mmCIF file of C-alpha atoms in Angstrom:
data_model
loop_
_atom_site.group_PDB
_atom_site.id
_atom_site.type_symbol
_atom_site.label_atom_id
_atom_site.label_comp_id
_atom_site.label_asym_id
_atom_site.label_seq_id
_atom_site.Cartn_x
_atom_site.Cartn_y
_atom_site.Cartn_z
ATOM 1 C CA MET A 1 -54.628 68.500 60.563
ATOM 2 C CA LYS A 2 -56.339 66.457 57.705
ATOM 3 C CA ASN A 3 -56.243 69.158 55.525
ATOM 4 C CA ALA A 4 -52.312 69.213 55.854
ATOM 5 C CA ILE A 5 -52.047 65.194 55.346
ATOM 6 C CA LYS A 6 -54.698 65.658 52.160
ATOM 7 C CA GLU A 7 -52.090 68.875 51.016
ATOM 8 C CA ALA A 8 -49.267 66.478 51.274
ATOM 9 C CA ILE A 9 -50.829 63.927 49.681
ATOM 10 C CA LEU A 10 -51.790 65.607 46.666
ATOM 11 C CA ASN A 11 -48.512 67.426 46.569
ATOM 12 C CA SER A 12 -46.767 64.112 46.299
ATOM 13 C CA TYR A 13 -48.974 62.822 43.017
ATOM 14 C CA THR A 14 -48.284 66.165 41.827
ATOM 15 C CA TYR A 15 -44.382 65.731 42.478
ATOM 16 C CA LEU A 16 -44.119 62.117 41.488
ATOM 17 C CA ASN A 17 -46.198 63.226 37.820
ATOM 18 C CA LYS A 18 -44.450 66.434 37.094
ATOM 19 C CA ASN A 19 -43.698 65.036 33.616
ATOM 20 C CA LYS A 20 -47.028 63.671 32.356
ATOM 21 C CA THR A 21 -49.419 66.032 30.858
ATOM 22 C CA ARG A 22 -52.277 67.433 31.884
ATOM 23 C CA ILE A 23 -54.657 68.643 30.009
ATOM 24 C CA ILE A 24 -57.600 71.212 30.617
ATOM 25 C CA CYS A 25 -61.290 71.315 28.819
ATOM 26 C CA TYR A 26 -63.120 75.050 28.575
ATOM 27 C CA HIS A 27 -66.221 75.298 26.224
ATOM 28 C CA ARG A 28 -68.439 79.224 26.754
ATOM 29 C CA ILE A 29 -66.059 82.429 28.508
ATOM 30 C CA ALA A 30 -69.519 83.761 28.675
ATOM 31 C CA GLY A 31 -71.643 83.010 32.175
ATOM 32 C CA ASN A 32 -74.218 84.881 32.722
ATOM 33 C CA ASP A 33 -78.349 83.884 33.445
ATOM 34 C CA GLN A 34 -78.913 82.802 29.832
ATOM 35 C CA VAL A 35 -75.449 81.000 28.841
ATOM 36 C CA GLU A 36 -73.672 78.385 30.753
ATOM 37 C CA GLY A 37 -69.996 79.323 31.348
ATOM 38 C CA ILE A 38 -66.817 80.516 32.636
ATOM 39 C CA SER A 39 -66.700 84.766 33.017
ATOM 40 C CA GLU A 40 -64.262 86.877 31.626
ATOM 41 C CA LYS A 41 -62.749 87.761 34.811
ATOM 42 C CA VAL A 42 -62.352 84.310 35.877
ATOM 43 C CA PHE A 43 -60.995 83.114 32.578
ATOM 44 C CA GLU A 44 -58.448 85.606 32.342
ATOM 45 C CA GLN A 45 -57.389 84.420 36.322
ATOM 46 C CA GLN A 46 -57.198 80.687 35.730
ATOM 47 C CA LEU A 47 -54.588 81.630 32.644
ATOM 48 C CA LEU A 48 -52.513 83.448 34.567
ATOM 49 C CA ASP A 49 -52.848 80.676 37.776
ATOM 50 C CA LEU A 50 -52.239 78.147 35.417
ATOM 51 C CA SER A 51 -49.204 79.672 33.907
ATOM 52 C CA LYS A 52 -47.606 80.269 37.153
ATOM 53 C CA GLN A 53 -48.304 76.382 37.844
ATOM 54 C CA PHE A 54 -47.925 74.443 34.847
ATOM 55 C CA ASN A 55 -45.714 75.312 31.730
ATOM 56 C CA ILE A 56 -48.647 75.667 29.091
ATOM 57 C CA ILE A 57 -47.466 74.045 25.360
ATOM 58 C CA ASP A 58 -48.933 73.539 22.053
ATOM 59 C CA MET A 59 -50.566 70.751 20.313
ATOM 60 C CA ALA A 60 -47.408 69.818 18.369
ATOM 61 C CA THR A 61 -45.246 69.961 21.808
ATOM 62 C CA PHE A 62 -47.989 67.774 23.522
ATOM 63 C CA LYS A 63 -47.481 65.430 20.900
ATOM 64 C CA LYS A 64 -43.407 65.424 21.236
ATOM 65 C CA ILE A 65 -44.284 64.789 24.786
ATOM 66 C CA GLN A 66 -46.112 61.638 24.137
ATOM 67 C CA ASN A 67 -44.177 59.993 21.384
ATOM 68 C CA GLY A 68 -41.592 60.428 24.063
ATOM 69 C CA LEU A 69 -39.040 62.616 21.748
ATOM 70 C CA ILE A 70 -38.894 65.437 24.624
ATOM 71 C CA LYS A 71 -39.269 65.962 28.362
ATOM 72 C CA LEU A 72 -40.499 68.773 30.352
ATOM 73 C CA ASP A 73 -41.923 69.672 33.609
ATOM 74 C CA PHE A 74 -45.649 70.135 34.394
ATOM 75 C CA PRO A 75 -46.821 70.626 30.751
ATOM 76 C CA LEU A 76 -50.580 71.449 30.246
ATOM 77 C CA LEU A 77 -52.237 71.513 27.006
ATOM 78 C CA ILE A 78 -55.380 73.984 26.944
ATOM 79 C CA THR A 79 -58.598 73.338 25.092
ATOM 80 C CA PHE A 80 -62.178 73.994 23.831
ATOM 81 C CA ASP A 81 -64.895 71.785 22.573
ATOM 82 C CA ASP A 82 -67.524 73.268 20.035
ATOM 83 C CA GLY A 83 -66.109 76.580 18.299
ATOM 84 C CA TYR A 84 -68.899 79.647 19.989
ATOM 85 C CA GLU A 85 -67.758 82.960 19.239
ATOM 86 C CA ASP A 86 -66.706 83.751 22.488
ATOM 87 C CA ASN A 87 -63.676 81.633 22.004
ATOM 88 C CA TYR A 88 -62.448 84.177 19.442
ATOM 89 C CA SER A 89 -64.272 87.628 20.913
ATOM 90 C CA VAL A 90 -63.279 86.534 24.403
ATOM 91 C CA ALA A 91 -60.720 83.536 24.608
ATOM 92 C CA TYR A 92 -58.746 84.388 21.904
ATOM 93 C CA LYS A 93 -57.787 88.101 23.539
ATOM 94 C CA PHE A 94 -56.558 86.500 26.238
ATOM 95 C CA LEU A 95 -54.485 83.880 24.550
ATOM 96 C CA LYS A 96 -53.249 86.878 23.232
ATOM 97 C CA LYS A 97 -52.184 88.708 25.238
ATOM 98 C CA TYR A 98 -50.451 86.491 27.307
ATOM 99 C CA ASN A 99 -48.484 84.479 24.268
ATOM 100 C CA LEU A 100 -50.655 80.799 25.015
ATOM 101 C CA PRO A 101 -51.327 78.312 22.900
ATOM 102 C CA ALA A 102 -54.550 76.417 22.868
ATOM 103 C CA THR A 103 -56.005 73.863 21.061
ATOM 104 C CA ILE A 104 -60.288 73.992 19.536
ATOM 105 C CA PHE A 105 -62.497 71.195 18.539
ATOM 106 C CA LEU A 106 -64.851 72.188 15.944
ATOM 107 C CA THR A 107 -68.166 70.967 15.084
ATOM 108 C CA THR A 108 -68.286 71.810 11.559
ATOM 109 C CA ASP A 109 -71.560 72.259 10.910
ATOM 110 C CA PHE A 110 -72.196 74.612 13.895
ATOM 111 C CA VAL A 111 -69.875 76.697 12.534
ATOM 112 C CA ASP A 112 -70.109 75.472 8.276
ATOM 113 C CA LYS A 113 -74.118 75.776 8.019
ATOM 114 C CA LYS A 114 -75.084 77.975 11.438
ATOM 115 C CA LYS A 115 -76.865 74.858 12.915
ATOM 116 C CA TRP A 116 -77.724 74.304 16.897
ATOM 117 C CA ILE A 117 -75.924 72.280 18.422
ATOM 118 C CA TRP A 118 -78.643 70.149 20.523
ATOM 119 C CA HIS A 119 -77.842 70.980 23.951
ATOM 120 C CA ASP A 120 -77.856 74.520 23.025
ATOM 121 C CA LEU A 121 -81.581 73.796 21.904
ATOM 122 C CA TYR A 122 -82.774 73.037 25.098
ATOM 123 C CA ARG A 123 -81.080 75.515 27.151
ATOM 124 C CA TYR A 124 -82.273 77.995 24.412
ATOM 125 C CA ILE A 125 -86.076 76.398 25.188
ATOM 126 C CA VAL A 126 -85.928 76.559 29.116
ATOM 127 C CA ASN A 127 -84.153 80.109 29.161
ATOM 128 C CA ASN A 128 -86.921 81.480 27.118
ATOM 129 C CA THR A 129 -90.330 80.024 28.029
ATOM 130 C CA LYS A 130 -92.765 81.784 30.094
ATOM 131 C CA GLN A 131 -94.778 79.002 31.714
ATOM 132 C CA LYS A 132 -93.351 78.352 35.110
ATOM 133 C CA GLN A 133 -93.850 74.686 35.298
ATOM 134 C CA TYR A 134 -94.386 71.663 32.683
ATOM 135 C CA ILE A 135 -94.399 68.322 33.022
ATOM 136 C CA LEU A 136 -92.683 66.227 31.228
ATOM 137 C CA GLN A 137 -94.093 62.562 30.644
ATOM 138 C CA HIS A 138 -91.417 59.626 29.651
ATOM 139 C CA ASN A 139 -91.416 55.796 29.545
ATOM 140 C CA ASN A 140 -94.733 56.551 32.124
ATOM 141 C CA ILE A 141 -92.619 58.645 34.395
ATOM 142 C CA GLU A 142 -94.043 62.374 35.047
ATOM 143 C CA SER A 143 -91.481 64.831 35.964
ATOM 144 C CA VAL A 144 -92.305 68.825 37.175
ATOM 145 C CA LEU A 145 -89.664 71.033 35.310
ATOM 146 C CA ASP A 146 -89.752 74.523 37.245
ATOM 147 C CA PHE A 147 -88.825 77.737 35.590
ATOM 148 C CA SER A 148 -89.228 79.836 38.902
ATOM 149 C CA THR A 149 -85.613 80.550 39.103
ATOM 150 C CA ASN A 150 -82.298 79.714 37.788
ATOM 151 C CA ARG A 151 -81.478 77.451 40.067
ATOM 152 C CA SER A 152 -84.914 75.457 38.671
ATOM 153 C CA LYS A 153 -84.041 75.740 35.472
ATOM 154 C CA LEU A 154 -80.614 74.120 35.497
ATOM 155 C CA ASP A 155 -82.256 70.954 36.917
ATOM 156 C CA ALA A 156 -84.997 70.953 34.344
ATOM 157 C CA ARG A 157 -82.013 71.490 31.473
ATOM 158 C CA LYS A 158 -80.191 68.721 33.271
ATOM 159 C CA ILE A 159 -83.137 66.487 33.784
ATOM 160 C CA ILE A 160 -84.063 67.221 29.759
ATOM 161 C CA HIS A 161 -80.690 66.939 28.841
ATOM 162 C CA ASP A 162 -80.953 63.223 29.655
ATOM 163 C CA LEU A 163 -84.267 62.531 28.473
ATOM 164 C CA VAL A 164 -82.523 63.422 24.696
ATOM 165 C CA LYS A 165 -79.273 62.210 25.085
ATOM 166 C CA PRO A 166 -79.862 59.099 24.083
ATOM 167 C CA LEU A 167 -81.613 59.349 20.887
ATOM 168 C CA ASN A 168 -80.109 59.630 17.727
ATOM 169 C CA LYS A 169 -80.227 63.286 15.761
ATOM 170 C CA LYS A 170 -83.708 63.220 14.477
ATOM 171 C CA ASP A 171 -85.275 61.697 17.302
ATOM 172 C CA LYS A 172 -83.766 64.748 19.219
ATOM 173 C CA ILE A 173 -84.627 67.922 16.926
ATOM 174 C CA THR A 174 -88.101 66.009 16.725
ATOM 175 C CA TYR A 175 -88.552 66.064 20.594
ATOM 176 C CA LEU A 176 -86.747 69.120 21.171
ATOM 177 C CA ASN A 177 -89.147 70.482 18.372
ATOM 178 C CA SER A 178 -92.312 69.181 20.083
ATOM 179 C CA LEU A 179 -91.145 70.169 23.610
ATOM 180 C CA ALA A 180 -90.619 73.766 22.096
ATOM 181 C CA GLU A 181 -93.894 74.071 20.677
ATOM 182 C CA ASP A 182 -94.555 72.619 24.346
ATOM 183 C CA LEU A 183 -93.698 75.693 26.356
ATOM 184 C CA GLY A 184 -94.513 78.398 23.359
ATOM 185 C CA VAL A 185 -90.734 78.610 22.284
ATOM 186 C CA GLU A 186 -90.090 79.171 18.604
ATOM 187 C CA ILE A 187 -86.489 78.121 17.804
ATOM 188 C CA LEU A 188 -85.240 79.971 14.619
ATOM 189 C CA GLU A 189 -83.476 78.659 12.255
ATOM 190 C CA THR A 190 -80.395 79.597 13.244
ATOM 191 C CA PRO A 191 -78.810 79.959 16.675
ATOM 192 C CA THR A 192 -79.341 83.341 18.083
ATOM 193 C CA LYS A 193 -76.092 85.936 19.324
ATOM 194 C CA GLU A 194 -76.058 84.035 22.630
ATOM 195 C CA TYR A 195 -75.572 80.703 21.469
ATOM 196 C CA SER A 196 -73.494 81.657 17.777
ATOM 197 C CA SER A 197 -70.502 79.838 16.722
ATOM 198 C CA MET A 198 -67.193 81.135 15.245
ATOM 199 C CA THR A 199 -66.818 82.167 11.840
ATOM 200 C CA TRP A 200 -64.337 80.888 9.140
ATOM 201 C CA PRO A 201 -62.301 83.503 8.791
ATOM 202 C CA GLN A 202 -62.257 84.231 12.612
ATOM 203 C CA ILE A 203 -60.939 80.400 12.479
ATOM 204 C CA LYS A 204 -58.347 80.769 9.782
ATOM 205 C CA GLU A 205 -56.937 84.089 11.773
ATOM 206 C CA MET A 206 -56.875 82.148 14.948
ATOM 207 C CA SER A 207 -54.785 79.256 12.971
ATOM 208 C CA GLU A 208 -51.925 81.509 12.352
ATOM 209 C CA ASN A 209 -51.571 82.911 15.732
ATOM 210 C CA ASN A 210 -51.110 79.993 17.548
ATOM 211 C CA ILE A 211 -54.562 78.028 17.965
ATOM 212 C CA CYS A 212 -54.678 74.808 16.498
ATOM 213 C CA PHE A 213 -57.955 73.570 15.213
ATOM 214 C CA GLY A 214 -58.512 69.736 15.630
ATOM 215 C CA ALA A 215 -62.773 67.871 15.095
ATOM 216 C CA HIS A 216 -65.105 67.122 17.263
ATOM 217 C CA THR A 217 -67.666 65.995 14.464
ATOM 218 C CA CYS A 218 -69.968 67.779 12.154
ATOM 219 C CA SER A 219 -73.682 67.503 13.858
ATOM 220 C CA HIS A 220 -71.768 66.641 18.071
ATOM 221 C CA GLU A 221 -73.750 63.202 17.827
ATOM 222 C CA ILE A 222 -72.541 60.974 20.398
ATOM 223 C CA LEU A 223 -70.698 59.219 17.852
ATOM 224 C CA SER A 224 -70.786 55.378 20.155
ATOM 225 C CA SER A 225 -74.578 55.328 18.999
ATOM 226 C CA LEU A 226 -74.428 55.607 15.744
ATOM 227 C CA GLU A 227 -73.643 52.829 13.114
ATOM 228 C CA GLU A 228 -70.671 52.346 11.444
ATOM 229 C CA MET A 229 -71.283 54.457 8.308
ATOM 230 C CA ASP A 230 -72.344 57.456 10.241
ATOM 231 C CA ILE A 231 -69.443 57.187 12.854
ATOM 232 C CA ASP A 232 -67.077 57.304 9.645
ATOM 233 C CA ALA A 233 -68.513 60.628 8.329
ATOM 234 C CA GLU A 234 -68.596 62.724 11.767
ATOM 235 C CA ILE A 235 -65.222 62.192 11.619
ATOM 236 C CA ARG A 236 -63.981 62.202 8.586
ATOM 237 C CA VAL A 237 -66.345 65.017 7.274
ATOM 238 C CA SER A 238 -65.402 67.377 10.071
ATOM 239 C CA LYS A 239 -61.958 66.768 9.854
ATOM 240 C CA ASN A 240 -62.022 67.521 5.892
ATOM 241 C CA THR A 241 -63.990 70.393 6.368
ATOM 242 C CA ILE A 242 -61.693 71.898 8.564
ATOM 243 C CA GLU A 243 -58.650 71.475 6.631
ATOM 244 C CA ALA A 244 -60.310 72.885 3.505
ATOM 245 C CA ASN A 245 -60.840 76.287 5.740
ATOM 246 C CA ILE A 246 -57.459 76.281 7.162
ATOM 247 C CA GLY A 247 -55.229 74.857 5.124
ATOM 248 C CA GLU A 248 -53.808 72.709 7.995
ATOM 249 C CA GLU A 249 -53.631 68.788 8.193
ATOM 250 C CA VAL A 250 -55.787 67.930 10.818
ATOM 251 C CA ASP A 251 -55.311 64.894 12.786
ATOM 252 C CA THR A 252 -56.590 65.324 16.609
ATOM 253 C CA PHE A 253 -60.404 64.918 17.576
ATOM 254 C CA ALA A 254 -62.672 66.028 20.929
ATOM 255 C CA TYR A 255 -65.465 63.050 22.167
ATOM 256 C CA PRO A 256 -68.450 65.170 22.357
ATOM 257 C CA ASN A 257 -69.691 64.456 25.793
ATOM 258 C CA GLY A 258 -66.202 62.918 25.965
ATOM 259 C CA SER A 259 -67.488 59.724 28.461
ATOM 260 C CA SER A 260 -66.356 56.098 28.675
ATOM 261 C CA ASN A 261 -69.351 55.056 27.176
ATOM 262 C CA ASP A 262 -69.691 58.195 24.382
ATOM 263 C CA PHE A 263 -66.317 56.177 22.163
ATOM 264 C CA ASN A 264 -65.391 52.456 21.615
ATOM 265 C CA SER A 265 -63.677 50.041 18.802
ATOM 266 C CA LYS A 266 -65.700 51.586 16.040
ATOM 267 C CA THR A 267 -65.483 54.827 16.690
ATOM 268 C CA VAL A 268 -61.755 53.749 17.120
ATOM 269 C CA LYS A 269 -61.537 52.354 14.095
ATOM 270 C CA ALA A 270 -63.018 55.188 12.127
ATOM 271 C CA MET A 271 -60.293 57.138 13.846
ATOM 272 C CA ARG A 272 -57.576 55.239 12.387
ATOM 273 C CA LEU A 273 -59.083 54.782 8.604
ATOM 274 C CA ASN A 274 -59.704 58.937 8.528
ATOM 275 C CA GLY A 275 -55.699 59.645 9.549
ATOM 276 C CA ILE A 276 -57.140 60.830 13.342
ATOM 277 C CA LYS A 277 -53.797 60.241 15.425
ATOM 278 C CA TYR A 278 -55.058 61.930 18.883
ATOM 279 C CA SER A 279 -58.663 61.638 20.617
ATOM 280 C CA PHE A 280 -59.123 63.285 23.596
ATOM 281 C CA THR A 281 -62.173 62.470 26.627
ATOM 282 C CA MET A 282 -63.764 64.402 29.572
ATOM 283 C CA ILE A 283 -62.442 61.159 31.696
ATOM 284 C CA PRO A 284 -60.610 63.226 34.292
ATOM 285 C CA GLY A 285 -56.657 62.309 34.770
ATOM 286 C CA ILE A 286 -53.633 63.042 33.012
ATOM 287 C CA ASN A 287 -51.286 61.224 30.317
ATOM 288 C CA SER A 288 -48.468 59.483 30.379
ATOM 289 C CA LYS A 289 -46.093 59.229 27.072
ATOM 290 C CA ASN A 290 -47.207 56.231 25.053
ATOM 291 C CA ASP A 291 -50.633 56.025 26.344
ATOM 292 C CA ASP A 292 -53.389 55.134 24.364
ATOM 293 C CA SER A 293 -53.540 58.408 22.097
ATOM 294 C CA PHE A 294 -56.949 57.556 21.594
ATOM 295 C CA THR A 295 -58.455 58.020 25.093
ATOM 296 C CA LEU A 296 -56.346 61.143 26.032
ATOM 297 C CA ARG A 297 -57.655 62.508 29.394
ATOM 298 C CA ARG A 298 -59.033 65.888 29.924
ATOM 299 C CA TYR A 299 -60.267 67.871 33.721
ATOM 300 C CA ALA A 300 -63.097 70.292 33.125
ATOM 301 C CA ALA A 301 -62.496 73.615 33.520
ATOM 302 C CA PRO A 302 -63.952 74.783 37.270
ATOM 303 C CA ILE A 303 -66.026 77.378 36.874
ATOM 304 C CA ASN A 304 -64.755 79.343 39.697
ATOM 305 C CA VAL A 305 -61.164 80.263 40.708
ATOM 306 C CA LEU A 306 -59.287 77.462 42.127
ATOM 307 C CA SER A 307 -56.029 78.463 44.509
ATOM 308 C CA ASN A 308 -53.887 75.812 43.824
ATOM 309 C CA TYR A 309 -54.198 74.012 39.940
ATOM 310 C CA ARG A 310 -51.677 71.523 40.930
ATOM 311 C CA HIS A 311 -54.053 70.066 43.322
ATOM 312 C CA TYR A 312 -57.125 69.685 41.400
ATOM 313 C CA MET A 313 -54.779 68.087 38.503
ATOM 314 C CA SER A 314 -52.528 66.282 40.909
ATOM 315 C CA GLY A 315 -52.792 62.918 38.836
ATOM 316 C CA ILE A 316 -55.310 61.062 41.871
ATOM 317 C CA HIS A 317 -57.926 60.820 39.595
ATOM 318 C CA ASN A 318 -55.339 58.335 37.321
ATOM 319 C CA PHE A 319 -56.981 56.143 40.159
ATOM 320 C CA GLN A 320 -60.057 57.325 41.213
ATOM 321 C CA TYR A 321 -62.389 59.234 39.015
ATOM 322 C CA ASP A 322 -65.734 60.022 37.825
ATOM 323 C CA ASN A 323 -67.049 58.895 33.871
ATOM 324 C CA THR A 324 -69.499 61.389 33.487
ATOM 325 C CA ALA A 325 -69.576 64.528 31.874
ATOM 326 C CA THR A 326 -71.578 67.711 32.894
ATOM 327 C CA ASP A 327 -74.335 69.776 30.990
ATOM 328 C CA ASP A 328 -71.443 71.813 28.846
ATOM 329 C CA ASP A 329 -71.008 68.846 26.653
#
């Protein structure tokens, strides 16, 4: 009885919000013991499920909906963050197969200079240490990191993530290099194959075939933690770099991490000054026309196949949602 009531409520929310846009966000399509992500099989099934239950739209259509120029039942925008190589070798393959559009937000230092994204560094360290345990000391608090199982490695990564996230870029790298030394892991100058980015020729090809690109900073820094000058540079340089490589205007942006603490009035001001018109968070929920275009909501893609995406993205999160983001951001 309770399940039937819950289903009825979710169906009601879905129908009442049929003209509002859902946005789903992916990162990696390469799930295995070394890399956190969604498997090819699950990703393909999700695309099939989404196509049956929603109208998959491109970014141009999303903008028209938000500006009240058109109406569409159950619109859904597919997005990716960061620009990993598997977005081209795996995700793009399936998007082409089913003729589906998508938008990818690029971390341009990752693509342009082949720099590590900071959260991949600690994943690489944890995955490659030969040690079974490590005593992590911070602010007079000791945490025991256990590397003996995949599950315990995930827990260890979460602890390191929460510790490193608030640090500025220089301190992040300094700390992670020190941790790598303690754990006997050599960090290469450029990411290993498992953590590599797409290339600009691949991105150019995709931009000519139904894939839109937006900015995601240069270095994946949390914008709210930066000074105004650095906020401006992260937005401006990432936007200009993408435009120079694909020959198209970029006016969309996704906040790294994307919780409500990761952007503020300073970041929005910088967006406006640099020609960004739409900014995407990782706060779950749906988007109505004329919503604030600098706090657009997205749902994190689940790692498994859900039986009914309309339930998952019914719109109930707009009234009751979690402001946190995950280790994938």
